[in-house]
Amino acid sequence: MFNGDIGFINTIDTQEQGVIIQYDERFVTYDYSDLNELTLAFAKTVHKSQGSQYPVVILLLYTQHYMMLSRNLFYTGLTRAKKLAIIVGAKKPISMAVRSVNQQ
C-alpha cells in the first residue's frame, strides 16, 4: 500500500479481529492492532481525481487558495461529476478560477 491509495472496507471480522480493505482488485487484511496505519478519507483533490468520475462532486473555491484557482483545475473538477456538481464559494474565487488559465 502507498500513501494516497484509496480502499473500501469490505469485511470486519470480529472473531479474527481483522478488517479486509479492498483496493481496486486487491484485498488486504489488517489486524485490529494495525488500524492506526489507516486514515479515513472524506475528500479527494482535483489532481488525485483525474481520470475518475463520481456521482456527486463538491468543489470548494475560496480566495485563500488563489494559487490553485485556474480554469483547467475548475474544469477538471466539474467534469468528474456524473450527475451533480456543487460549487461552494463566493463569486470572486469562482470568477478568478474561470478567468485564470494556468498552464503549470
PDB file of N, CA and C in Angstrom:
ATOM      1  N   MET A   1       0.833  -1.170   0.000  1.00  0.00           N
ATOM      2  CA  MET A   1       0.000   0.000   0.000  1.00  0.00           C
ATOM      3  C   MET A   1       0.883   1.241   0.000  1.00  0.00           C
ATOM      4  N   PHE A   2       0.396   2.273  -0.645  1.00  0.00           N
ATOM      5  CA  PHE A   2       1.145   3.515  -0.747  1.00  0.00           C
ATOM      6  C   PHE A   2       0.310   4.654  -0.193  1.00  0.00           C
ATOM      7  N   ASN A   3       0.971   5.706   0.236  1.00  0.00           N
ATOM      8  CA  ASN A   3       0.280   6.891   0.698  1.00  0.00           C
ATOM      9  C   ASN A   3      -0.610   7.404  -0.430  1.00  0.00           C
ATOM     10  N   GLY A   4      -1.861   7.611  -0.137  1.00  0.00           N
ATOM     11  CA  GLY A   4      -2.790   8.092  -1.148  1.00  0.00           C
ATOM     12  C   GLY A   4      -3.651   7.014  -1.760  1.00  0.00           C
ATOM     13  N   ASP A   5      -3.321   5.737  -1.549  1.00  0.00           N
ATOM     14  CA  ASP A   5      -4.181   4.662  -2.039  1.00  0.00           C
ATOM     15  C   ASP A   5      -5.525   4.761  -1.338  1.00  0.00           C
ATOM     16  N   ILE A   6      -6.573   4.511  -2.089  1.00  0.00           N
ATOM     17  CA  ILE A   6      -7.915   4.596  -1.526  1.00  0.00           C
ATOM     18  C   ILE A   6      -8.556   3.224  -1.586  1.00  0.00           C
ATOM     19  N   GLY A   7      -9.038   2.782  -0.440  1.00  0.00           N
ATOM     20  CA  GLY A   7      -9.685   1.483  -0.354  1.00  0.00           C
ATOM     21  C   GLY A   7     -11.024   1.608   0.345  1.00  0.00           C
ATOM     22  N   PHE A   8     -11.763   0.539   0.316  1.00  0.00           N
ATOM     23  CA  PHE A   8     -13.076   0.486   0.944  1.00  0.00           C
ATOM     24  C   PHE A   8     -13.131  -0.712   1.882  1.00  0.00           C
ATOM     25  N   ILE A   9     -13.738  -0.521   3.032  1.00  0.00           N
ATOM     26  CA  ILE A   9     -13.886  -1.633   3.971  1.00  0.00           C
ATOM     27  C   ILE A   9     -14.800  -2.663   3.341  1.00  0.00           C
ATOM     28  N   ASN A  10     -14.301  -3.866   3.215  1.00  0.00           N
ATOM     29  CA  ASN A  10     -15.061  -4.953   2.631  1.00  0.00           C
ATOM     30  C   ASN A  10     -15.689  -5.813   3.718  1.00  0.00           C
ATOM     31  N   THR A  11     -14.883  -6.174   4.734  1.00  0.00           N
ATOM     32  CA  THR A  11     -15.343  -7.073   5.793  1.00  0.00           C
ATOM     33  C   THR A  11     -14.701  -6.689   7.113  1.00  0.00           C
ATOM     34  N   ILE A  12     -15.478  -6.768   8.187  1.00  0.00           N
ATOM     35  CA  ILE A  12     -14.942  -6.639   9.540  1.00  0.00           C
ATOM     36  C   ILE A  12     -15.161  -7.977  10.230  1.00  0.00           C
ATOM     37  N   ASP A  13     -14.069  -8.637  10.582  1.00  0.00           N
ATOM     38  CA  ASP A  13     -14.131  -9.962  11.200  1.00  0.00           C
ATOM     39  C   ASP A  13     -13.879  -9.813  12.699  1.00  0.00           C
ATOM     40  N   THR A  14     -14.942  -9.826  13.478  1.00  0.00           N
ATOM     41  CA  THR A  14     -14.805  -9.648  14.930  1.00  0.00           C
ATOM     42  C   THR A  14     -14.202 -10.876  15.597  1.00  0.00           C
ATOM     43  N   GLN A  15     -14.347 -12.049  15.001  1.00  0.00           N
ATOM     44  CA  GLN A  15     -13.775 -13.270  15.574  1.00  0.00           C
ATOM     45  C   GLN A  15     -12.248 -13.264  15.452  1.00  0.00           C
ATOM     46  N   GLU A  16     -11.751 -12.974  14.249  1.00  0.00           N
ATOM     47  CA  GLU A  16     -10.308 -12.966  13.993  1.00  0.00           C
ATOM     48  C   GLU A  16      -9.680 -11.604  14.280  1.00  0.00           C
ATOM     49  N   GLN A  17     -10.507 -10.629  14.617  1.00  0.00           N
ATOM     50  CA  GLN A  17     -10.084  -9.261  14.896  1.00  0.00           C
ATOM     51  C   GLN A  17      -9.260  -8.682  13.749  1.00  0.00           C
ATOM     52  N   GLY A  18      -9.905  -8.682  12.580  1.00  0.00           N
ATOM     53  CA  GLY A  18      -9.262  -8.139  11.385  1.00  0.00           C
ATOM     54  C   GLY A  18     -10.260  -7.399  10.520  1.00  0.00           C
ATOM     55  N   VAL A  19      -9.731  -6.577   9.661  1.00  0.00           N
ATOM     56  CA  VAL A  19     -10.540  -5.812   8.715  1.00  0.00           C
ATOM     57  C   VAL A  19      -9.960  -6.048   7.329  1.00  0.00           C
ATOM     58  N   ILE A  20     -10.826  -6.349   6.367  1.00  0.00           N
ATOM     59  CA  ILE A  20     -10.392  -6.546   4.995  1.00  0.00           C
ATOM     60  C   ILE A  20     -10.755  -5.292   4.206  1.00  0.00           C
ATOM     61  N   ILE A  21      -9.717  -4.694   3.608  1.00  0.00           N
ATOM     62  CA  ILE A  21      -9.887  -3.481   2.812  1.00  0.00           C
ATOM     63  C   ILE A  21      -9.672  -3.832   1.351  1.00  0.00           C
ATOM     64  N   GLN A  22     -10.560  -3.359   0.477  1.00  0.00           N
ATOM     65  CA  GLN A  22     -10.434  -3.598  -0.957  1.00  0.00           C
ATOM     66  C   GLN A  22      -9.841  -2.361  -1.619  1.00  0.00           C
ATOM     67  N   TYR A  23      -8.701  -2.556  -2.294  1.00  0.00           N
ATOM     68  CA  TYR A  23      -8.044  -1.537  -3.096  1.00  0.00           C
ATOM     69  C   TYR A  23      -8.149  -1.980  -4.545  1.00  0.00           C
ATOM     70  N   ASP A  24      -9.029  -1.374  -5.301  1.00  0.00           N
ATOM     71  CA  ASP A  24      -9.307  -1.797  -6.673  1.00  0.00           C
ATOM     72  C   ASP A  24      -9.594  -3.294  -6.686  1.00  0.00           C
ATOM     73  N   GLU A  25      -8.719  -4.103  -7.267  1.00  0.00           N
ATOM     74  CA  GLU A  25      -8.936  -5.551  -7.356  1.00  0.00           C
ATOM     75  C   GLU A  25      -8.246  -6.317  -6.227  1.00  0.00           C
ATOM     76  N   ARG A  26      -7.491  -5.625  -5.376  1.00  0.00           N
ATOM     77  CA  ARG A  26      -6.733  -6.283  -4.305  1.00  0.00           C
ATOM     78  C   ARG A  26      -7.488  -6.207  -2.981  1.00  0.00           C
ATOM     79  N   PHE A  27      -7.350  -7.251  -2.188  1.00  0.00           N
ATOM     80  CA  PHE A  27      -7.923  -7.290  -0.850  1.00  0.00           C
ATOM     81  C   PHE A  27      -6.780  -7.433   0.149  1.00  0.00           C
ATOM     82  N   VAL A  28      -6.750  -6.547   1.148  1.00  0.00           N
ATOM     83  CA  VAL A  28      -5.680  -6.555   2.140  1.00  0.00           C
ATOM     84  C   VAL A  28      -6.305  -6.681   3.514  1.00  0.00           C
ATOM     85  N   THR A  29      -5.774  -7.611   4.325  1.00  0.00           N
ATOM     86  CA  THR A  29      -6.281  -7.822   5.678  1.00  0.00           C
ATOM     87  C   THR A  29      -5.405  -7.076   6.680  1.00  0.00           C
ATOM     88  N   TYR A  30      -6.032  -6.318   7.555  1.00  0.00           N
ATOM     89  CA  TYR A  30      -5.348  -5.599   8.627  1.00  0.00           C
ATOM     90  C   TYR A  30      -5.822  -6.148   9.964  1.00  0.00           C
ATOM     91  N   ASP A  31      -4.885  -6.420  10.864  1.00  0.00           N
ATOM     92  CA  ASP A  31      -5.247  -6.756  12.235  1.00  0.00           C
ATOM     93  C   ASP A  31      -5.774  -5.498  12.909  1.00  0.00           C
ATOM     94  N   TYR A  32      -6.603  -5.669  13.927  1.00  0.00           N
ATOM     95  CA  TYR A  32      -7.100  -4.519  14.674  1.00  0.00           C
ATOM     96  C   TYR A  32      -5.939  -3.645  15.164  1.00  0.00           C
ATOM     97  N   SER A  33      -4.827  -4.278  15.546  1.00  0.00           N
ATOM     98  CA  SER A  33      -3.689  -3.524  16.077  1.00  0.00           C
ATOM     99  C   SER A  33      -3.012  -2.657  15.006  1.00  0.00           C
ATOM    100  N   ASP A  34      -3.272  -2.934  13.724  1.00  0.00           N
ATOM    101  CA  ASP A  34      -2.658  -2.165  12.634  1.00  0.00           C
ATOM    102  C   ASP A  34      -3.578  -1.082  12.066  1.00  0.00           C
ATOM    103  N   LEU A  35      -4.771  -0.941  12.603  1.00  0.00           N
ATOM    104  CA  LEU A  35      -5.727   0.012  12.030  1.00  0.00           C
ATOM    105  C   LEU A  35      -5.284   1.457  12.175  1.00  0.00           C
ATOM    106  N   ASN A  36      -4.349   1.729  13.101  1.00  0.00           N
ATOM    107  CA  ASN A  36      -3.856   3.103  13.228  1.00  0.00           C
ATOM    108  C   ASN A  36      -3.049   3.534  11.998  1.00  0.00           C
ATOM    109  N   GLU A  37      -2.706   2.601  11.117  1.00  0.00           N
ATOM    110  CA  GLU A  37      -1.999   2.917   9.881  1.00  0.00           C
ATOM    111  C   GLU A  37      -2.938   3.459   8.807  1.00  0.00           C
ATOM    112  N   LEU A  38      -4.239   3.323   9.020  1.00  0.00           N
ATOM    113  CA  LEU A  38      -5.229   3.770   8.035  1.00  0.00           C
ATOM    114  C   LEU A  38      -5.808   5.113   8.451  1.00  0.00           C
ATOM    115  N   THR A  39      -6.181   5.901   7.457  1.00  0.00           N
ATOM    116  CA  THR A  39      -6.816   7.189   7.696  1.00  0.00           C
ATOM    117  C   THR A  39      -8.095   7.238   6.879  1.00  0.00           C
ATOM    118  N   LEU A  40      -9.163   7.692   7.498  1.00  0.00           N
ATOM    119  CA  LEU A  40     -10.410   7.845   6.771  1.00  0.00           C
ATOM    120  C   LEU A  40     -10.275   8.979   5.767  1.00  0.00           C
ATOM    121  N   ALA A  41     -10.802   8.797   4.578  1.00  0.00           N
ATOM    122  CA  ALA A  41     -10.745   9.825   3.543  1.00  0.00           C
ATOM    123  C   ALA A  41     -12.156  10.327   3.267  1.00  0.00           C
ATOM    124  N   PHE A  42     -12.316  11.620   3.427  1.00  0.00           N
ATOM    125  CA  PHE A  42     -13.609  12.233   3.155  1.00  0.00           C
ATOM    126  C   PHE A  42     -13.565  13.093   1.907  1.00  0.00           C
ATOM    127  N   ALA A  43     -12.375  13.378   1.418  1.00  0.00           N
ATOM    128  CA  ALA A  43     -12.239  14.259   0.268  1.00  0.00           C
ATOM    129  C   ALA A  43     -11.049  13.834  -0.575  1.00  0.00           C
ATOM    130  N   LYS A  44     -11.100  14.236  -1.822  1.00  0.00           N
ATOM    131  CA  LYS A  44     -10.005  14.000  -2.767  1.00  0.00           C
ATOM    132  C   LYS A  44      -9.679  15.324  -3.418  1.00  0.00           C
ATOM    133  N   THR A  45      -8.435  15.482  -3.803  1.00  0.00           N
ATOM    134  CA  THR A  45      -8.073  16.676  -4.549  1.00  0.00           C
ATOM    135  C   THR A  45      -8.450  16.498  -6.011  1.00  0.00           C
ATOM    136  N   VAL A  46      -8.549  17.614  -6.713  1.00  0.00           N
ATOM    137  CA  VAL A  46      -8.820  17.557  -8.149  1.00  0.00           C
ATOM    138  C   VAL A  46      -7.703  16.790  -8.842  1.00  0.00           C
ATOM    139  N   HIS A  47      -6.464  17.008  -8.410  1.00  0.00           N
ATOM    140  CA  HIS A  47      -5.337  16.313  -9.021  1.00  0.00           C
ATOM    141  C   HIS A  47      -5.469  14.801  -8.875  1.00  0.00           C
ATOM    142  N   LYS A  48      -5.844  14.346  -7.689  1.00  0.00           N
ATOM    143  CA  LYS A  48      -5.951  12.908  -7.412  1.00  0.00           C
ATOM    144  C   LYS A  48      -7.145  12.294  -8.144  1.00  0.00           C
ATOM    145  N   SER A  49      -8.150  13.103  -8.471  1.00  0.00           N
ATOM    146  CA  SER A  49      -9.363  12.560  -9.081  1.00  0.00           C
ATOM    147  C   SER A  49      -9.299  12.506 -10.603  1.00  0.00           C
ATOM    148  N   GLN A  50      -8.231  13.001 -11.211  1.00  0.00           N
ATOM    149  CA  GLN A  50      -8.148  12.985 -12.666  1.00  0.00           C
ATOM    150  C   GLN A  50      -8.249  11.551 -13.184  1.00  0.00           C
ATOM    151  N   GLY A  51      -9.082  11.383 -14.183  1.00  0.00           N
ATOM    152  CA  GLY A  51      -9.300  10.064 -14.759  1.00  0.00           C
ATOM    153  C   GLY A  51     -10.410   9.283 -14.091  1.00  0.00           C
ATOM    154  N   SER A  52     -10.997   9.834 -13.031  1.00  0.00           N
ATOM    155  CA  SER A  52     -12.087   9.166 -12.315  1.00  0.00           C
ATOM    156  C   SER A  52     -13.368   9.984 -12.445  1.00  0.00           C
ATOM    157  N   GLN A  53     -14.486   9.339 -12.161  1.00  0.00           N
ATOM    158  CA  GLN A  53     -15.772  10.036 -12.109  1.00  0.00           C
ATOM    159  C   GLN A  53     -16.519   9.587 -10.873  1.00  0.00           C
ATOM    160  N   TYR A  54     -17.374  10.481 -10.365  1.00  0.00           N
ATOM    161  CA  TYR A  54     -18.132  10.233  -9.143  1.00  0.00           C
ATOM    162  C   TYR A  54     -19.559  10.714  -9.357  1.00  0.00           C
ATOM    163  N   PRO A  55     -20.528  10.101  -8.677  1.00  0.00           N
ATOM    164  CA  PRO A  55     -21.914  10.548  -8.835  1.00  0.00           C
ATOM    165  C   PRO A  55     -22.086  12.025  -8.472  1.00  0.00           C
ATOM    166  N   VAL A  56     -21.447  12.452  -7.383  1.00  0.00           N
ATOM    167  CA  VAL A  56     -21.570  13.832  -6.922  1.00  0.00           C
ATOM    168  C   VAL A  56     -20.180  14.373  -6.613  1.00  0.00           C
ATOM    169  N   VAL A  57     -19.936  15.603  -7.042  1.00  0.00           N
ATOM    170  CA  VAL A  57     -18.683  16.289  -6.749  1.00  0.00           C
ATOM    171  C   VAL A  57     -19.011  17.617  -6.080  1.00  0.00           C
ATOM    172  N   ILE A  58     -18.322  17.906  -4.990  1.00  0.00           N
ATOM    173  CA  ILE A  58     -18.468  19.188  -4.307  1.00  0.00           C
ATOM    174  C   ILE A  58     -17.136  19.909  -4.432  1.00  0.00           C
ATOM    175  N   LEU A  59     -17.140  21.040  -5.112  1.00  0.00           N
ATOM    176  CA  LEU A  59     -15.928  21.842  -5.300  1.00  0.00           C
ATOM    177  C   LEU A  59     -15.954  23.010  -4.318  1.00  0.00           C
ATOM    178  N   LEU A  60     -14.895  23.145  -3.555  1.00  0.00           N
ATOM    179  CA  LEU A  60     -14.768  24.246  -2.614  1.00  0.00           C
ATOM    180  C   LEU A  60     -13.801  25.265  -3.195  1.00  0.00           C
ATOM    181  N   LEU A  61     -14.276  26.476  -3.426  1.00  0.00           N
ATOM    182  CA  LEU A  61     -13.440  27.521  -4.018  1.00  0.00           C
ATOM    183  C   LEU A  61     -13.395  28.718  -3.081  1.00  0.00           C
ATOM    184  N   TYR A  62     -12.208  29.017  -2.587  1.00  0.00           N
ATOM    185  CA  TYR A  62     -12.008  30.136  -1.668  1.00  0.00           C
ATOM    186  C   TYR A  62     -10.824  30.960  -2.140  1.00  0.00           C
ATOM    187  N   THR A  63     -10.844  32.246  -1.865  1.00  0.00           N
ATOM    188  CA  THR A  63      -9.737  33.105  -2.279  1.00  0.00           C
ATOM    189  C   THR A  63      -8.445  32.769  -1.542  1.00  0.00           C
ATOM    190  N   GLN A  64      -8.530  32.127  -0.379  1.00  0.00           N
ATOM    191  CA  GLN A  64      -7.320  31.730   0.346  1.00  0.00           C
ATOM    192  C   GLN A  64      -6.468  30.774  -0.481  1.00  0.00           C
ATOM    193  N   HIS A  65      -7.074  30.082  -1.417  1.00  0.00           N
ATOM    194  CA  HIS A  65      -6.358  29.131  -2.260  1.00  0.00           C
ATOM    195  C   HIS A  65      -6.162  29.701  -3.663  1.00  0.00           C
ATOM    196  N   TYR A  66      -5.892  31.005  -3.746  1.00  0.00           N
ATOM    197  CA  TYR A  66      -5.849  31.680  -5.039  1.00  0.00           C
ATOM    198  C   TYR A  66      -4.834  31.065  -6.008  1.00  0.00           C
ATOM    199  N   MET A  67      -3.771  30.458  -5.488  1.00  0.00           N
ATOM    200  CA  MET A  67      -2.771  29.854  -6.379  1.00  0.00           C
ATOM    201  C   MET A  67      -3.341  28.652  -7.139  1.00  0.00           C
ATOM    202  N   MET A  68      -4.390  28.040  -6.605  1.00  0.00           N
ATOM    203  CA  MET A  68      -4.987  26.860  -7.235  1.00  0.00           C
ATOM    204  C   MET A  68      -6.225  27.213  -8.059  1.00  0.00           C
ATOM    205  N   LEU A  69      -6.589  28.484  -8.092  1.00  0.00           N
ATOM    206  CA  LEU A  69      -7.789  28.882  -8.824  1.00  0.00           C
ATOM    207  C   LEU A  69      -7.446  29.085 -10.297  1.00  0.00           C
ATOM    208  N   SER A  70      -7.632  28.042 -11.077  1.00  0.00           N
ATOM    209  CA  SER A  70      -7.378  28.142 -12.509  1.00  0.00           C
ATOM    210  C   SER A  70      -8.507  27.456 -13.272  1.00  0.00           C
ATOM    211  N   ARG A  71      -8.692  27.903 -14.488  1.00  0.00           N
ATOM    212  CA  ARG A  71      -9.770  27.368 -15.323  1.00  0.00           C
ATOM    213  C   ARG A  71      -9.616  25.872 -15.547  1.00  0.00           C
ATOM    214  N   ASN A  72      -8.386  25.400 -15.815  1.00  0.00           N
ATOM    215  CA  ASN A  72      -8.216  23.971 -16.119  1.00  0.00           C
ATOM    216  C   ASN A  72      -8.506  23.092 -14.898  1.00  0.00           C
ATOM    217  N   LEU A  73      -8.129  23.510 -13.683  1.00  0.00           N
ATOM    218  CA  LEU A  73      -8.461  22.719 -12.491  1.00  0.00           C
ATOM    219  C   LEU A  73      -9.957  22.764 -12.195  1.00  0.00           C
ATOM    220  N   PHE A  74     -10.563  23.935 -12.395  1.00  0.00           N
ATOM    221  CA  PHE A  74     -12.006  24.080 -12.191  1.00  0.00           C
ATOM    222  C   PHE A  74     -12.764  23.163 -13.155  1.00  0.00           C
ATOM    223  N   TYR A  75     -12.359  23.173 -14.427  1.00  0.00           N
ATOM    224  CA  TYR A  75     -12.978  22.318 -15.434  1.00  0.00           C
ATOM    225  C   TYR A  75     -12.794  20.843 -15.087  1.00  0.00           C
ATOM    226  N   THR A  76     -11.582  20.472 -14.680  1.00  0.00           N
ATOM    227  CA  THR A  76     -11.321  19.080 -14.305  1.00  0.00           C
ATOM    228  C   THR A  76     -12.225  18.659 -13.156  1.00  0.00           C
ATOM    229  N   GLY A  77     -12.353  19.512 -12.145  1.00  0.00           N
ATOM    230  CA  GLY A  77     -13.224  19.197 -11.014  1.00  0.00           C
ATOM    231  C   GLY A  77     -14.672  19.032 -11.433  1.00  0.00           C
ATOM    232  N   LEU A  78     -15.162  19.937 -12.264  1.00  0.00           N
ATOM    233  CA  LEU A  78     -16.551  19.855 -12.722  1.00  0.00           C
ATOM    234  C   LEU A  78     -16.820  18.603 -13.541  1.00  0.00           C
ATOM    235  N   THR A  79     -15.890  18.233 -14.387  1.00  0.00           N
ATOM    236  CA  THR A  79     -16.119  17.097 -15.282  1.00  0.00           C
ATOM    237  C   THR A  79     -15.950  15.744 -14.589  1.00  0.00           C
ATOM    238  N   ARG A  80     -15.600  15.736 -13.312  1.00  0.00           N
ATOM    239  CA  ARG A  80     -15.541  14.469 -12.558  1.00  0.00           C
ATOM    240  C   ARG A  80     -16.939  14.044 -12.131  1.00  0.00           C
ATOM    241  N   ALA A  81     -17.907  14.960 -12.146  1.00  0.00           N
ATOM    242  CA  ALA A  81     -19.265  14.673 -11.668  1.00  0.00           C
ATOM    243  C   ALA A  81     -20.090  13.987 -12.752  1.00  0.00           C
ATOM    244  N   LYS A  82     -20.694  12.841 -12.400  1.00  0.00           N
ATOM    245  CA  LYS A  82     -21.569  12.140 -13.338  1.00  0.00           C
ATOM    246  C   LYS A  82     -22.969  12.748 -13.338  1.00  0.00           C
ATOM    247  N   LYS A  83     -23.503  13.041 -12.138  1.00  0.00           N
ATOM    248  CA  LYS A  83     -24.882  13.510 -12.035  1.00  0.00           C
ATOM    249  C   LYS A  83     -25.010  14.915 -11.470  1.00  0.00           C
ATOM    250  N   LEU A  84     -24.166  15.252 -10.487  1.00  0.00           N
ATOM    251  CA  LEU A  84     -24.363  16.521  -9.791  1.00  0.00           C
ATOM    252  C   LEU A  84     -23.026  17.124  -9.384  1.00  0.00           C
ATOM    253  N   ALA A  85     -22.849  18.401  -9.681  1.00  0.00           N
ATOM    254  CA  ALA A  85     -21.674  19.151  -9.232  1.00  0.00           C
ATOM    255  C   ALA A  85     -22.168  20.309  -8.378  1.00  0.00           C
ATOM    256  N   ILE A  86     -21.616  20.446  -7.188  1.00  0.00           N
ATOM    257  CA  ILE A  86     -21.987  21.522  -6.270  1.00  0.00           C
ATOM    258  C   ILE A  86     -20.754  22.391  -6.079  1.00  0.00           C
ATOM    259  N   ILE A  87     -20.908  23.672  -6.313  1.00  0.00           N
ATOM    260  CA  ILE A  87     -19.801  24.617  -6.150  1.00  0.00           C
ATOM    261  C   ILE A  87     -20.078  25.439  -4.901  1.00  0.00           C
ATOM    262  N   VAL A  88     -19.127  25.397  -3.954  1.00  0.00           N
ATOM    263  CA  VAL A  88     -19.261  26.139  -2.710  1.00  0.00           C
ATOM    264  C   VAL A  88     -18.205  27.233  -2.714  1.00  0.00           C
ATOM    265  N   GLY A  89     -18.651  28.475  -2.578  1.00  0.00           N
ATOM    266  CA  GLY A  89     -17.721  29.592  -2.557  1.00  0.00           C
ATOM    267  C   GLY A  89     -18.412  30.865  -2.998  1.00  0.00           C
ATOM    268  N   ALA A  90     -17.729  31.964  -2.824  1.00  0.00           N
ATOM    269  CA  ALA A  90     -18.250  33.264  -3.231  1.00  0.00           C
ATOM    270  C   ALA A  90     -18.019  33.469  -4.730  1.00  0.00           C
ATOM    271  N   LYS A  91     -18.617  34.524  -5.280  1.00  0.00           N
ATOM    272  CA  LYS A  91     -18.470  34.812  -6.705  1.00  0.00           C
ATOM    273  C   LYS A  91     -17.022  35.128  -7.080  1.00  0.00           C
ATOM    274  N   LYS A  92     -16.298  35.808  -6.189  1.00  0.00           N
ATOM    275  CA  LYS A  92     -14.938  36.236  -6.511  1.00  0.00           C
ATOM    276  C   LYS A  92     -14.005  35.064  -6.831  1.00  0.00           C
ATOM    277  N   PRO A  93     -13.892  34.028  -5.971  1.00  0.00           N
ATOM    278  CA  PRO A  93     -12.984  32.931  -6.328  1.00  0.00           C
ATOM    279  C   PRO A  93     -13.444  32.143  -7.554  1.00  0.00           C
ATOM    280  N   ILE A  94     -14.732  32.037  -7.759  1.00  0.00           N
ATOM    281  CA  ILE A  94     -15.234  31.341  -8.950  1.00  0.00           C
ATOM    282  C   ILE A  94     -14.835  32.132 -10.193  1.00  0.00           C
ATOM    283  N   SER A  95     -15.015  33.442 -10.131  1.00  0.00           N
ATOM    284  CA  SER A  95     -14.621  34.309 -11.234  1.00  0.00           C
ATOM    285  C   SER A  95     -13.118  34.242 -11.485  1.00  0.00           C
ATOM    286  N   MET A  96     -12.332  34.225 -10.409  1.00  0.00           N
ATOM    287  CA  MET A  96     -10.877  34.124 -10.548  1.00  0.00           C
ATOM    288  C   MET A  96     -10.491  32.827 -11.260  1.00  0.00           C
ATOM    289  N   ALA A  97     -11.156  31.731 -10.896  1.00  0.00           N
ATOM    290  CA  ALA A  97     -10.835  30.428 -11.493  1.00  0.00           C
ATOM    291  C   ALA A  97     -11.195  30.415 -12.978  1.00  0.00           C
ATOM    292  N   VAL A  98     -12.337  30.954 -13.324  1.00  0.00           N
ATOM    293  CA  VAL A  98     -12.787  30.936 -14.715  1.00  0.00           C
ATOM    294  C   VAL A  98     -11.889  31.808 -15.590  1.00  0.00           C
ATOM    295  N   ARG A  99     -11.408  32.934 -15.056  1.00  0.00           N
ATOM    296  CA  ARG A  99     -10.604  33.870 -15.846  1.00  0.00           C
ATOM    297  C   ARG A  99      -9.126  33.479 -15.914  1.00  0.00           C
ATOM    298  N   SER A 100      -8.664  32.620 -15.012  1.00  0.00           N
ATOM    299  CA  SER A 100      -7.244  32.304 -14.953  1.00  0.00           C
ATOM    300  C   SER A 100      -6.929  31.028 -15.723  1.00  0.00           C
ATOM    301  N   VAL A 101      -6.003  31.136 -16.643  1.00  0.00           N
ATOM    302  CA  VAL A 101      -5.554  29.961 -17.389  1.00  0.00           C
ATOM    303  C   VAL A 101      -4.130  29.656 -16.915  1.00  0.00           C
ATOM    304  N   ASN A 102      -3.995  28.603 -16.125  1.00  0.00           N
ATOM    305  CA  ASN A 102      -2.701  28.216 -15.556  1.00  0.00           C
ATOM    306  C   ASN A 102      -2.190  27.013 -16.324  1.00  0.00           C
ATOM    307  N   GLN A 103      -1.056  27.148 -16.976  1.00  0.00           N
ATOM    308  CA  GLN A 103      -0.507  26.073 -17.794  1.00  0.00           C
ATOM    309  C   GLN A 103       0.409  25.128 -17.008  1.00  0.00           C
ATOM    310  N   GLN A 104       0.603  25.363 -15.704  1.00  0.00           N
ATOM    311  CA  GLN A 104       1.509  24.520 -14.919  1.00  0.00           C
ATOM    312  C   GLN A 104       0.859  23.217 -14.568  1.00  0.00           C
TER     313      GLN A 104
END
